[in-house]
Amino acid sequence: MRLNEDCRNGEEKENDRGSLPLSLPQQKLVVGYALTSKKVKSFLQPKLEGLARRKGILFVAIDHQKPLAEQGPFDIVLHKLTGEEWGRILEDYREKHPEVTVLDPPDAIQHLYNRQSMLKDVADINLCDSYGKIGVPKQLVITKDSSAIPEAVSEAELTLPIVAKPLVVDGTAKSHELSLAYDAFSLSKLDPPIVLQEFVNHGGLLFKVYIVGEAIKVVRRFSLPDVDKRELLKNAGVYRFPRVSCAAASADDANLDPSIAELPPRPLLEKLAKELRRRLGLRLFNIDIIREHGTRDRYYVIDINYFPGYGKMPGYEHIFTDFLLSLVQSKYKRRLSNT
């Protein structure tokens, strides 16, 4: 935090509860942001900027045409840009400015841009406790030769229908499209590189679990409808869909079967979020989770996204500003403990 001279000299005192008084007029928490124009529009909404100003947080756009080292000074750098050059710039900046919190490290983010590596950590956790079990759908990666897909699916013993997703997540709408293949012959019409997942019936509902630091917020979204055996027999071909969970309306206010609408147990989500924060090295992401239809405690993670559409998360402006302030507060406390 850019404190005045008295604060830097250690004359700033903590309040009775032991927390840093972050809203004094002379203090400004400066957050530099490097986002696409689309992300700026969806994330930096007036309600966020207004609340941030009242809490002493200033959002400053990073100029892509100027060297990053010549801008600022920043307390936090918030970013979601792709490309090797930007990654190198940011890594170099992190090395030279260790006092700045970068959300999040580029190399950690890269892990989520490949759907093969994206879900590996979930599979490795193999979370199972009294609240339920969380895994990933059986999947297969195809990098080339679409004509060999039917045989590869058969050898891997994946059952139809099959969900196909692009292997690489590059921020484009196309990278979030998915296809549903009903028969083995149609699998050869898919375009590698792709990830193939067994389709799990889930009542046409998914749970978007937003992670902001240690905060967790869950919302319901409509998803693909269940496929029964009769439908599987009478349908053939590949059906293509846009980004389902984003295109669909919120299901939070819908009149749903309680067994489908019931949210996953909070302790289970907290344990999963804690493990993924540690393994991924990320603080801003969301998890798409489904519950197998007909079960109460069998969950699957089907996607993980870095810096998702927080603007669609109820109350995101309060959660996000509190998170930003907590980062600087914890850093300030560490500095005090080292003096």
Coordinates of C-alpha atoms in Angstrom, one line a residue:
M1 CA 0.0 0.0 0.0
R2 CA 1.3 3.5 -0.8
L3 CA 1.4 4.9 2.7
N4 CA 2.5 8.4 3.7
E5 CA 5.8 9.0 5.3
D6 CA 4.6 8.6 8.9
C7 CA 3.2 5.2 8.0
R8 CA 6.5 4.1 6.4
N9 CA 8.3 5.2 9.6
G10 CA 6.2 2.7 11.5
E11 CA 3.9 5.3 13.2
E12 CA 0.8 3.7 11.7
K13 CA -0.9 1.7 14.5
E14 CA -3.2 -1.3 14.2
N15 CA -6.7 -0.9 15.5
D16 CA -8.1 -2.8 18.5
R17 CA -9.0 -5.8 16.5
G18 CA -5.4 -6.1 15.2
S19 CA -6.2 -5.2 11.6
L20 CA -4.8 -2.5 9.5
P21 CA -7.2 0.5 9.1
L22 CA -7.3 0.4 5.3
S23 CA -9.8 3.2 4.5
L24 CA -7.9 6.3 5.7
P25 CA -8.0 9.0 3.1
Q26 CA -4.2 9.3 2.7
Q27 CA -3.8 5.6 1.8
K28 CA -4.4 4.3 -1.6
L29 CA -4.2 0.7 -2.7
V30 CA -3.1 0.9 -6.4
V31 CA -4.2 -2.0 -8.6
G32 CA -2.7 -2.0 -12.1
Y33 CA -4.8 -4.1 -14.5
A34 CA -4.0 -5.6 -17.9
L35 CA -7.2 -7.0 -19.3
T36 CA -8.8 -7.4 -22.7
S37 CA -11.5 -4.7 -23.5
K38 CA -14.2 -7.4 -23.1
K39 CA -12.9 -8.3 -19.6
V40 CA -12.7 -4.6 -18.6
K41 CA -16.3 -4.1 -19.5
S42 CA -17.6 -7.2 -17.7
F43 CA -15.3 -6.9 -14.6
L44 CA -14.8 -3.2 -14.0
Q45 CA -18.4 -2.4 -13.6
P46 CA -19.4 0.9 -11.9
K47 CA -20.6 -0.9 -8.8
L48 CA -17.1 -2.4 -8.4
E49 CA -15.2 0.9 -9.1
G50 CA -17.5 2.9 -6.9
L51 CA -17.1 0.6 -3.9
A52 CA -13.3 0.3 -4.5
R53 CA -12.9 4.1 -4.4
R54 CA -14.8 4.2 -1.1
K55 CA -12.5 1.6 0.3
G56 CA -9.3 3.4 -0.9
I57 CA -8.7 1.1 -3.9
L58 CA -7.6 2.7 -7.2
F59 CA -7.7 0.7 -10.5
V60 CA -5.2 1.9 -13.0
A61 CA -5.0 0.6 -16.6
I62 CA -1.6 -0.7 -17.7
D63 CA -0.5 0.7 -21.0
H64 CA 0.5 -2.1 -23.3
Q65 CA 2.6 0.3 -25.4
K66 CA 4.9 1.3 -22.6
P67 CA 7.4 -0.8 -20.6
L68 CA 5.7 -2.2 -17.5
A69 CA 8.6 -1.3 -15.3
E70 CA 8.1 2.4 -16.1
Q71 CA 4.5 2.4 -14.9
G72 CA 3.0 2.4 -11.4
P73 CA 4.1 2.1 -8.7
F74 CA 1.5 -0.7 -8.1
D75 CA 0.6 -2.7 -5.0
I76 CA -1.1 -5.4 -7.1
V77 CA -1.1 -6.3 -10.8
L78 CA -4.3 -7.9 -12.0
H79 CA -4.0 -9.5 -15.4
K80 CA -5.6 -11.8 -17.9
L81 CA -3.7 -11.5 -21.2
T82 CA -2.3 -14.4 -23.2
G83 CA 0.9 -14.8 -25.2
E84 CA 4.5 -15.7 -24.5
E85 CA 5.7 -12.1 -24.8
W86 CA 3.3 -10.9 -22.1
G87 CA 4.3 -13.9 -19.9
R88 CA 8.0 -13.0 -20.2
I89 CA 7.3 -9.3 -19.4
L90 CA 5.3 -10.2 -16.3
E91 CA 7.9 -12.8 -15.0
D92 CA 10.6 -10.2 -15.5
Y93 CA 8.5 -7.6 -13.6
R94 CA 7.9 -10.1 -10.7
E95 CA 11.6 -10.7 -10.3
K96 CA 12.5 -7.0 -10.2
H97 CA 9.5 -6.0 -8.1
P98 CA 8.9 -8.8 -5.5
E99 CA 7.0 -6.3 -3.3
V100 CA 4.2 -6.3 -5.9
T101 CA 1.5 -9.0 -5.8
V102 CA 0.9 -10.4 -9.2
L103 CA -2.5 -12.1 -9.7
D104 CA -1.6 -14.7 -10.7
P105 CA 1.8 -16.1 -11.7
P106 CA 1.8 -16.6 -15.5
D107 CA 3.4 -20.1 -15.3
A108 CA 0.6 -21.2 -13.0
I109 CA -2.1 -19.8 -15.2
Q110 CA -0.6 -21.6 -18.2
H111 CA -1.5 -24.9 -16.5
L112 CA -5.2 -24.1 -17.0
Y113 CA -4.9 -23.3 -20.7
N114 CA -4.5 -27.0 -21.5
R115 CA -7.5 -29.3 -20.7
Q116 CA -5.2 -32.3 -20.3
S117 CA -3.2 -30.7 -17.5
M118 CA -6.2 -28.7 -16.2
L119 CA -8.0 -31.6 -14.5
K120 CA -4.9 -33.7 -13.5
D121 CA -4.7 -32.1 -10.1
V122 CA -8.3 -32.9 -9.4
A123 CA -7.7 -36.5 -10.4
D124 CA -4.6 -36.7 -8.2
I125 CA -6.5 -35.3 -5.2
N126 CA -9.2 -38.0 -5.6
L127 CA -11.2 -36.3 -2.8
C128 CA -13.5 -38.6 -0.9
D129 CA -14.9 -38.0 2.6
S130 CA -18.1 -38.3 4.5
Y131 CA -19.6 -35.4 2.5
G132 CA -19.0 -37.0 -0.9
K133 CA -16.5 -37.9 -3.6
I134 CA -15.1 -35.6 -6.3
G135 CA -13.3 -36.9 -9.4
V136 CA -13.1 -36.2 -13.1
P137 CA -15.0 -37.9 -15.9
K138 CA -13.1 -40.6 -17.8
Q139 CA -11.3 -38.8 -20.6
L140 CA -9.0 -39.2 -23.5
V141 CA -6.7 -36.7 -25.4
I142 CA -6.6 -36.8 -29.2
T143 CA -3.9 -34.6 -30.8
K144 CA -4.3 -35.6 -34.5
D145 CA -5.9 -38.0 -37.0
S146 CA -9.6 -37.8 -36.5
S147 CA -10.1 -41.1 -38.4
A148 CA -8.5 -42.9 -35.5
I149 CA -10.8 -41.5 -32.9
P150 CA -13.4 -44.3 -32.9
E151 CA -10.8 -47.0 -32.4
A152 CA -9.0 -44.9 -29.6
V153 CA -12.3 -44.4 -27.8
S154 CA -13.0 -48.2 -28.0
E155 CA -9.6 -49.0 -26.7
A156 CA -9.9 -46.5 -23.8
E157 CA -13.4 -48.1 -23.1
L158 CA -15.2 -44.7 -23.0
T159 CA -18.9 -45.1 -23.3
L160 CA -21.2 -43.0 -25.5
P161 CA -22.3 -40.2 -25.6
I162 CA -19.0 -38.4 -25.6
V163 CA -18.3 -34.7 -24.9
A164 CA -15.6 -33.2 -27.0
K165 CA -13.8 -30.0 -26.1
P166 CA -10.8 -28.1 -27.7
L167 CA -7.6 -29.1 -26.0
V168 CA -6.3 -25.6 -25.7
V169 CA -8.1 -22.8 -23.9
D170 CA -7.0 -19.5 -25.6
G171 CA -9.7 -17.1 -24.5
T172 CA -11.6 -17.3 -27.8
A173 CA -15.3 -18.3 -27.9
K174 CA -14.3 -21.3 -30.0
S175 CA -12.1 -22.7 -27.3
H176 CA -15.1 -22.9 -25.0
E177 CA -17.4 -24.6 -27.5
L178 CA -18.2 -28.3 -27.0
S179 CA -19.7 -31.1 -29.0
L180 CA -21.7 -34.1 -28.1
A181 CA -21.2 -37.2 -30.2
Y182 CA -23.9 -39.9 -30.0
D183 CA -22.4 -42.7 -32.0
A184 CA -19.0 -44.1 -32.7
F185 CA -19.1 -43.4 -36.5
S186 CA -19.6 -39.6 -35.8
L187 CA -16.5 -39.4 -33.6
S188 CA -14.4 -39.2 -36.8
K189 CA -16.1 -35.9 -37.6
L190 CA -14.5 -34.2 -34.6
D191 CA -11.5 -31.9 -35.1
P192 CA -8.3 -32.6 -33.0
P193 CA -6.6 -31.5 -30.9
I194 CA -9.4 -32.3 -28.5
V195 CA -10.2 -33.8 -25.1
L196 CA -13.0 -36.4 -25.1
Q197 CA -14.9 -37.0 -21.9
E198 CA -17.6 -39.5 -21.0
F199 CA -20.9 -37.6 -20.7
V200 CA -22.3 -37.9 -17.1
N201 CA -26.0 -37.3 -16.7
H202 CA -26.4 -34.5 -14.1
G203 CA -29.9 -33.3 -14.2
G204 CA -29.1 -30.5 -16.7
L205 CA -27.5 -28.5 -13.9
L206 CA -24.0 -27.5 -13.1
F207 CA -22.5 -25.7 -10.1
K208 CA -20.1 -22.8 -10.8
V209 CA -17.8 -22.5 -7.8
Y210 CA -16.1 -19.1 -7.8
I211 CA -12.8 -18.8 -5.9
V212 CA -11.5 -15.4 -4.8
G213 CA -8.6 -16.1 -2.4
E214 CA -10.2 -18.0 0.4
A215 CA -13.7 -16.9 -0.4
I216 CA -16.1 -19.3 -2.1
K217 CA -19.3 -18.5 -3.9
V218 CA -21.5 -21.1 -5.6
V219 CA -24.1 -20.4 -8.3
R220 CA -26.3 -22.8 -10.3
R221 CA -26.3 -22.8 -14.1
F222 CA -28.4 -24.7 -16.6
S223 CA -26.4 -27.3 -18.5
L224 CA -26.9 -30.0 -21.2
P225 CA -29.9 -32.2 -20.5
D226 CA -29.6 -35.8 -19.5
V227 CA -29.4 -38.4 -22.3
D228 CA -31.2 -41.7 -21.7
K229 CA -30.6 -45.0 -23.5
R230 CA -33.6 -44.6 -25.8
E231 CA -32.4 -41.2 -26.9
L232 CA -28.9 -42.6 -27.5
L233 CA -30.3 -45.3 -29.8
K234 CA -32.5 -42.9 -31.9
N235 CA -29.9 -40.1 -32.3
A236 CA -26.8 -40.0 -34.3
G237 CA -24.2 -37.4 -35.3
V238 CA -22.4 -34.6 -33.5
Y239 CA -24.2 -31.8 -31.9
R240 CA -22.3 -28.6 -31.3
F241 CA -23.0 -26.1 -28.5
P242 CA -21.6 -22.7 -27.5
R243 CA -20.1 -22.1 -24.1
V244 CA -22.9 -23.8 -22.2
S245 CA -22.4 -22.6 -18.6
C246 CA -22.0 -18.9 -19.7
A247 CA -24.7 -18.9 -22.4
A248 CA -27.3 -20.4 -20.0
A249 CA -29.3 -18.3 -17.7
S250 CA -28.9 -18.6 -13.9
A251 CA -30.8 -21.5 -12.4
D252 CA -30.7 -20.1 -8.9
D253 CA -34.3 -18.9 -9.0
A254 CA -35.7 -21.8 -11.1
N255 CA -38.3 -24.2 -9.8
L256 CA -36.1 -27.3 -9.7
D257 CA -36.3 -30.8 -8.2
P258 CA -34.6 -30.3 -4.7
S259 CA -32.5 -33.4 -5.3
I260 CA -31.0 -31.7 -8.4
A261 CA -30.8 -28.1 -7.0
E262 CA -29.2 -29.0 -3.7
L263 CA -25.8 -27.3 -3.5
P264 CA -22.7 -29.5 -2.9
P265 CA -21.8 -29.6 0.8
R266 CA -19.8 -26.6 1.9
P267 CA -17.0 -28.6 3.7
L268 CA -16.4 -30.6 0.6
L269 CA -16.0 -27.5 -1.6
E270 CA -13.8 -25.8 1.0
K271 CA -11.5 -28.9 1.0
L272 CA -11.4 -29.0 -2.8
A273 CA -10.7 -25.2 -3.1
K274 CA -7.9 -25.4 -0.5
E275 CA -6.2 -28.3 -2.3
L276 CA -6.5 -26.7 -5.7
R277 CA -5.2 -23.3 -4.5
R278 CA -2.2 -25.1 -3.2
R279 CA -1.6 -27.3 -6.2
L280 CA -2.4 -24.8 -8.9
G281 CA -0.7 -21.8 -7.1
L282 CA -3.7 -19.7 -8.1
R283 CA -6.1 -17.4 -6.2
L284 CA -8.6 -16.4 -8.9
F285 CA -10.4 -19.2 -10.6
N286 CA -13.7 -21.1 -10.8
I287 CA -14.6 -24.8 -10.9
D288 CA -17.4 -26.2 -12.9
I289 CA -18.9 -29.2 -11.0
I290 CA -21.7 -31.6 -11.8
R291 CA -23.4 -34.1 -9.6
E292 CA -24.2 -37.5 -11.1
H293 CA -28.0 -37.7 -11.5
G294 CA -29.5 -40.3 -9.2
T295 CA -26.7 -39.8 -6.6
R296 CA -26.4 -37.4 -3.6
D297 CA -22.7 -37.4 -3.2
R298 CA -20.9 -38.3 -6.5
Y299 CA -19.4 -35.1 -8.1
Y300 CA -17.3 -34.5 -11.1
V301 CA -15.1 -31.5 -12.0
I302 CA -15.5 -30.8 -15.7
D303 CA -13.7 -27.5 -16.2
I304 CA -11.5 -25.0 -14.4
N305 CA -11.1 -21.4 -15.6
Y306 CA -8.7 -18.7 -14.5
F307 CA -10.1 -15.2 -13.7
P308 CA -13.7 -16.2 -14.7
G309 CA -16.6 -13.9 -15.3
Y310 CA -16.8 -12.5 -11.7
G311 CA -19.3 -9.9 -12.9
K312 CA -21.9 -12.6 -13.0
M313 CA -21.2 -13.6 -9.4
P314 CA -23.7 -12.1 -6.9
G315 CA -22.0 -9.6 -4.6
Y316 CA -18.7 -9.9 -6.4
E317 CA -17.7 -6.3 -5.8
H318 CA -17.7 -6.8 -2.0
I319 CA -15.9 -10.1 -2.1
F320 CA -13.3 -8.9 -4.6
T321 CA -12.5 -5.6 -2.8
D322 CA -12.2 -7.4 0.5
F323 CA -9.8 -9.8 -1.1
L324 CA -7.6 -7.1 -2.5
L325 CA -7.4 -5.3 0.9
S326 CA -6.6 -8.6 2.7
L327 CA -3.6 -9.2 0.4
V328 CA -2.0 -5.9 1.4
Q329 CA -3.1 -6.3 5.1
S330 CA -1.4 -9.7 5.4
K331 CA 1.7 -8.3 3.6
Y332 CA 1.8 -5.4 6.1
K333 CA 1.5 -7.7 9.1
R334 CA 4.4 -9.9 7.8
R335 CA 6.5 -6.8 7.4
L336 CA 5.7 -5.8 11.0
S337 CA 6.6 -9.3 12.3
N338 CA 10.0 -9.1 10.5
T339 CA 11.0 -5.7 12.1

